[in-house]
XYZ file of N, CA and C in Angstrom:
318
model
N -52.472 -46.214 -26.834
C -53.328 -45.841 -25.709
C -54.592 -46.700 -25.806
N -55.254 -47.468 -24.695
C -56.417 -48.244 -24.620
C -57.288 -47.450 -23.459
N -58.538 -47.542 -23.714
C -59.473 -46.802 -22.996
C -60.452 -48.454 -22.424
N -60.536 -48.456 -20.730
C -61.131 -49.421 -20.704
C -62.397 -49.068 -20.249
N -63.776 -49.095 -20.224
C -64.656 -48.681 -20.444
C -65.435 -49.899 -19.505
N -66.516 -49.297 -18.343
C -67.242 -49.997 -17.830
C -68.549 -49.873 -17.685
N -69.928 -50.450 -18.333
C -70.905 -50.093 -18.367
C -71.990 -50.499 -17.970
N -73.161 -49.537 -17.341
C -73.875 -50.075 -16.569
C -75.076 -50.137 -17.316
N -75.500 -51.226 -17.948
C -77.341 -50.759 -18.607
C -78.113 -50.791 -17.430
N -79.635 -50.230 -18.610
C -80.460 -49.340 -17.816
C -81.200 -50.957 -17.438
N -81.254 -51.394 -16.144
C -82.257 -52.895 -15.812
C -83.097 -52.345 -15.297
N -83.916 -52.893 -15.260
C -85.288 -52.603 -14.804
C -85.503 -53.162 -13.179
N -85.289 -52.344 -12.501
C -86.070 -52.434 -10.797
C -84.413 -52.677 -10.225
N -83.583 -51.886 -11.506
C -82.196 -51.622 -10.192
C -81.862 -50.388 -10.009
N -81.126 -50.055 -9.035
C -80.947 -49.183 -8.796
C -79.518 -49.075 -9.234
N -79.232 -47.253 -8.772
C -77.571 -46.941 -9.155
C -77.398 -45.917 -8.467
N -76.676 -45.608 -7.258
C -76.256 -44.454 -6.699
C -74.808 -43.962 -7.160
N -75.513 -42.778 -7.995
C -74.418 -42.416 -8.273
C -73.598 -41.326 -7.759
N -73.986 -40.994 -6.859
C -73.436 -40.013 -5.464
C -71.762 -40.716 -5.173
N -72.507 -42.517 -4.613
C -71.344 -43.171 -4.144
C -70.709 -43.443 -5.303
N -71.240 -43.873 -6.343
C -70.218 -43.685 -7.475
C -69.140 -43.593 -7.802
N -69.400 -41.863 -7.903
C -68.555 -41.022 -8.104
C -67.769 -40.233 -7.443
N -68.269 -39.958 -5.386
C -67.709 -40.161 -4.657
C -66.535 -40.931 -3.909
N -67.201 -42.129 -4.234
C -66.452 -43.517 -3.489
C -65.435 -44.175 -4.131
N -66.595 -44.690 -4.953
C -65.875 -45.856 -5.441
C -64.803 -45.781 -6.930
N -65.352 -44.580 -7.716
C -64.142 -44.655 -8.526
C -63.242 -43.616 -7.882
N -63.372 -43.000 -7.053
C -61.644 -42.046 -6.370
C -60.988 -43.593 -5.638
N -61.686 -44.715 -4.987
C -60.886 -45.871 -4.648
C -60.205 -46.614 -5.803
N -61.279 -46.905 -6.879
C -60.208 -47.387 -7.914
C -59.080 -46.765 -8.643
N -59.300 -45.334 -8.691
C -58.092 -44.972 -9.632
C -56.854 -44.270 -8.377
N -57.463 -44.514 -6.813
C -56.291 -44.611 -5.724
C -55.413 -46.421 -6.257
N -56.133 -47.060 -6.285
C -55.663 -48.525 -6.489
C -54.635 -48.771 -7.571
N -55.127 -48.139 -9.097
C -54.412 -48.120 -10.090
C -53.623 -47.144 -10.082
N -53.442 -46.188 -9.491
C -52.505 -45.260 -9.471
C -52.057 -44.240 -10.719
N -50.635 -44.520 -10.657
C -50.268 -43.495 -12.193
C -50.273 -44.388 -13.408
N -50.408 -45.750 -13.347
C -50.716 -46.174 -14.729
C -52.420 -45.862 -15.053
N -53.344 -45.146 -14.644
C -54.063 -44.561 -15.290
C -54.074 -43.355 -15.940
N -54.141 -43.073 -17.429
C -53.788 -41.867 -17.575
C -54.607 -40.399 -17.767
N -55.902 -40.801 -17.558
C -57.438 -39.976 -17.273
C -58.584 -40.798 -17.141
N -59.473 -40.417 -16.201
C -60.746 -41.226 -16.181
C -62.078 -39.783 -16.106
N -62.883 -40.403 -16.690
C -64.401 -39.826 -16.870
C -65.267 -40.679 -16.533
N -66.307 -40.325 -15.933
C -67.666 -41.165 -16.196
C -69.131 -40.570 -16.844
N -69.415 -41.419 -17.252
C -70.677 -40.750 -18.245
C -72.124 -40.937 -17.702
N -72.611 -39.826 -17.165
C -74.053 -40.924 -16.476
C -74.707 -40.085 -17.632
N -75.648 -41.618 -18.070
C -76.885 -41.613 -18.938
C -77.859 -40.676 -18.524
N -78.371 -39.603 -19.444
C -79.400 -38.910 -19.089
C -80.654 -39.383 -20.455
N -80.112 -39.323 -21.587
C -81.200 -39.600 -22.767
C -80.703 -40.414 -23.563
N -81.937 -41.358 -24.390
C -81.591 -42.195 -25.591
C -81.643 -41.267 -26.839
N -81.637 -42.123 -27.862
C -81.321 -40.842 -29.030
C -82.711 -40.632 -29.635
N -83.925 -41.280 -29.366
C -85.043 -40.553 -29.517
C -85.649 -39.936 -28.492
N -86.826 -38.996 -28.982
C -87.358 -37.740 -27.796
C -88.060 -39.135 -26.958
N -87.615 -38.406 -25.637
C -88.332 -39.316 -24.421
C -87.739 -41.014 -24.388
N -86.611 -41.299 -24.644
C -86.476 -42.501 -24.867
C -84.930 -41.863 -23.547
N -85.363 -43.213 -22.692
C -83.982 -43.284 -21.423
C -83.038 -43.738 -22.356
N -81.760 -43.343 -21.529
C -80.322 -44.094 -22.057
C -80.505 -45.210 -21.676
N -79.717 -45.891 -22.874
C -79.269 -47.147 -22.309
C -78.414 -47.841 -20.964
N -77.510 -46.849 -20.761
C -76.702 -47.190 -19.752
C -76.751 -46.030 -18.457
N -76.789 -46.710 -17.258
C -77.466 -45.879 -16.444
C -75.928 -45.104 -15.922
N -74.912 -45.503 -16.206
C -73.172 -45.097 -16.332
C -72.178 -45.833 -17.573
N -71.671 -44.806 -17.286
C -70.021 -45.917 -18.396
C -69.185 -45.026 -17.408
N -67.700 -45.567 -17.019
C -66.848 -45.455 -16.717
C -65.642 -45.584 -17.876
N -64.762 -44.531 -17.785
C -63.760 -44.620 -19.160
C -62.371 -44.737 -18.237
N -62.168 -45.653 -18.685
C -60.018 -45.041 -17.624
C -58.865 -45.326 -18.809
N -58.263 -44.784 -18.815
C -57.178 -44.639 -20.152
C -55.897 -44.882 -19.428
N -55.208 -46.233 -20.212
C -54.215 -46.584 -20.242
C -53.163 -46.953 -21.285
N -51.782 -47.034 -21.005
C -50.731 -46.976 -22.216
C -51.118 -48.614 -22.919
N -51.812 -49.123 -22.295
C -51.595 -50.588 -23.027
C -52.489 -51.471 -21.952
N -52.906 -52.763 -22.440
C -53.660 -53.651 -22.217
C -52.707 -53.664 -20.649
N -51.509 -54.527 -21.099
C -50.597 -55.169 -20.196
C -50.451 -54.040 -19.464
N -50.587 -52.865 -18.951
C -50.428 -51.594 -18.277
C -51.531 -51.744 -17.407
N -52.943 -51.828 -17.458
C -54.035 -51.792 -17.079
C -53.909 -53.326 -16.262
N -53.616 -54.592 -16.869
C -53.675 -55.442 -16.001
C -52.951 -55.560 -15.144
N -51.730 -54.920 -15.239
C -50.602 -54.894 -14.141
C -51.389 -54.190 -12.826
N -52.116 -53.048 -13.084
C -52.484 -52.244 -12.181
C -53.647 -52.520 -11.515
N -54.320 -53.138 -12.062
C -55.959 -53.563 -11.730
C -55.856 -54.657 -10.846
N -55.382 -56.003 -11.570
C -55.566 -57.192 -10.970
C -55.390 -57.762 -9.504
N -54.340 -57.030 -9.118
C -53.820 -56.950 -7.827
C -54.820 -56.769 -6.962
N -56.025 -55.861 -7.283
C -57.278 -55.224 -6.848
C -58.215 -55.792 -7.479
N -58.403 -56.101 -8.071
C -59.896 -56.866 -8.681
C -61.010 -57.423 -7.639
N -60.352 -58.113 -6.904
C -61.501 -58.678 -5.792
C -61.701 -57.219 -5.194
N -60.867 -56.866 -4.473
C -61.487 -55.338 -3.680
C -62.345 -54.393 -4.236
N -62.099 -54.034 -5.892
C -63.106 -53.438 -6.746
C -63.975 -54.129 -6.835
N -64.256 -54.754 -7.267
C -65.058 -55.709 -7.441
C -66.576 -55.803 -6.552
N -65.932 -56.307 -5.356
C -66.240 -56.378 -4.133
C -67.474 -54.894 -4.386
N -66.905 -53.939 -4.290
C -67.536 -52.764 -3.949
C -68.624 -52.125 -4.566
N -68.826 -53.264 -6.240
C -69.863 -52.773 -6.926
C -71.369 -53.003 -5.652
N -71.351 -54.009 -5.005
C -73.042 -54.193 -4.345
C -73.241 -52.400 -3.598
N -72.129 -52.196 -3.153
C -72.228 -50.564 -2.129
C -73.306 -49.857 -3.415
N -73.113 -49.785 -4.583
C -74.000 -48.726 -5.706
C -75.120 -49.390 -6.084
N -74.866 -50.343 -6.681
C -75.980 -51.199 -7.710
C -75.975 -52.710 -7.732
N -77.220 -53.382 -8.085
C -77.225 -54.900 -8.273
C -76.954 -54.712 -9.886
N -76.802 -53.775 -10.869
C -76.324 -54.292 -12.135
C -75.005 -54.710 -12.596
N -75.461 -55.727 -13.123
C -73.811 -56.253 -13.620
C -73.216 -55.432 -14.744
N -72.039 -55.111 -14.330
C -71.765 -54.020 -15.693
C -70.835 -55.076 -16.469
N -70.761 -54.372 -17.994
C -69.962 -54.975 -19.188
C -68.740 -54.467 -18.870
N -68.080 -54.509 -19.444
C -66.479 -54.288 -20.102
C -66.078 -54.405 -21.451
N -65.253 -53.019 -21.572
C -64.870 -53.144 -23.073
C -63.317 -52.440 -22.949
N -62.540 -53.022 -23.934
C -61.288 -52.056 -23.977
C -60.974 -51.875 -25.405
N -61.016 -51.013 -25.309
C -60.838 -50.359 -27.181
C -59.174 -49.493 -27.414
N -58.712 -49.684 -28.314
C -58.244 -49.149 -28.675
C -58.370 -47.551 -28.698
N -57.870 -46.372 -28.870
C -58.118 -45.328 -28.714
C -57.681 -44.939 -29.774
N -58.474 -44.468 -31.242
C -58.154 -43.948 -32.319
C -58.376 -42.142 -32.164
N -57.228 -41.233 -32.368
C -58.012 -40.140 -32.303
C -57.898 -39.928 -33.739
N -59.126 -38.771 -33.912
C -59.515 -37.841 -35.002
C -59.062 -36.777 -35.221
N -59.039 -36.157 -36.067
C -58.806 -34.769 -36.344
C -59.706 -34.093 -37.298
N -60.282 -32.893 -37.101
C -61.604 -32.389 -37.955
C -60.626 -31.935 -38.984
C-alpha cells in the first residue's frame, strides 16, 4: 500500500480556500481516480509544535493506493485537468510525496 501525499506550505501573502478544497476539488479528483483509490483524508494545518507557532502546511492531502503503478495508471490520464484546478484554491505550489505505508501496532 503507498499513500501519496500532497502538501501545501504555509507562504506568505497566499492564500488557500479551503471550502473549495474540500468541496471541489478533491471530490473531482478522487471522481477522476476512481476505485484505484483506496481512502483519502486531508489535513488542514491548524498549529506548529510550539505554543503560538502556525503549521507549516496550510493542507496535506493523503490518497492511498495498492502501488505506485496503481496511482499512475489512475492519475495521469488527468493530471493536466487536476492540475489545472489548483489556481481555483491557491497560488501555492504544493510538494509531493509517496511513501510507502508501514503500519504499527502498539
Amino acid at each position: 500500500m503507498i499513500r501519496v501525499s500532497v502538501l501545501y506550505p504555509r507562504t506568505e501573502g497566499a492564500g488557500f480556500d479551503m471550502d473549495y478544497y474540500r468541496n471541489s476539488h478533491m471530490p473531482m479528483v478522487l471522481q477522476r481516480v476512481g476505485d484505484a483509490c483506496k481512502g483519502a483524508a486531508i489535513d488542514e494545518g491548524l498549529a506548529g509544535g510550539l505554543p503560538g507557532e502556525p503549521a507549516p502546511y496550510v493542507a496535506v492531502a493523503h490518497m492511498m493506493f495498492d502501488s505506485i503503478e496503481a496511482f499512475a495508471a489512475a492519475f495521469n490520464p488527468h493530471a493536466r485537468e487536476i492540475m489545472a484546478d489548483v489556481a481555483n484554491y491557491t497560488t501555492i505550489r504544493p510538494s509531493v510525496q509517496i511513501s510507502k505505508v508501514v503500519t504499527l501496532t502498539p
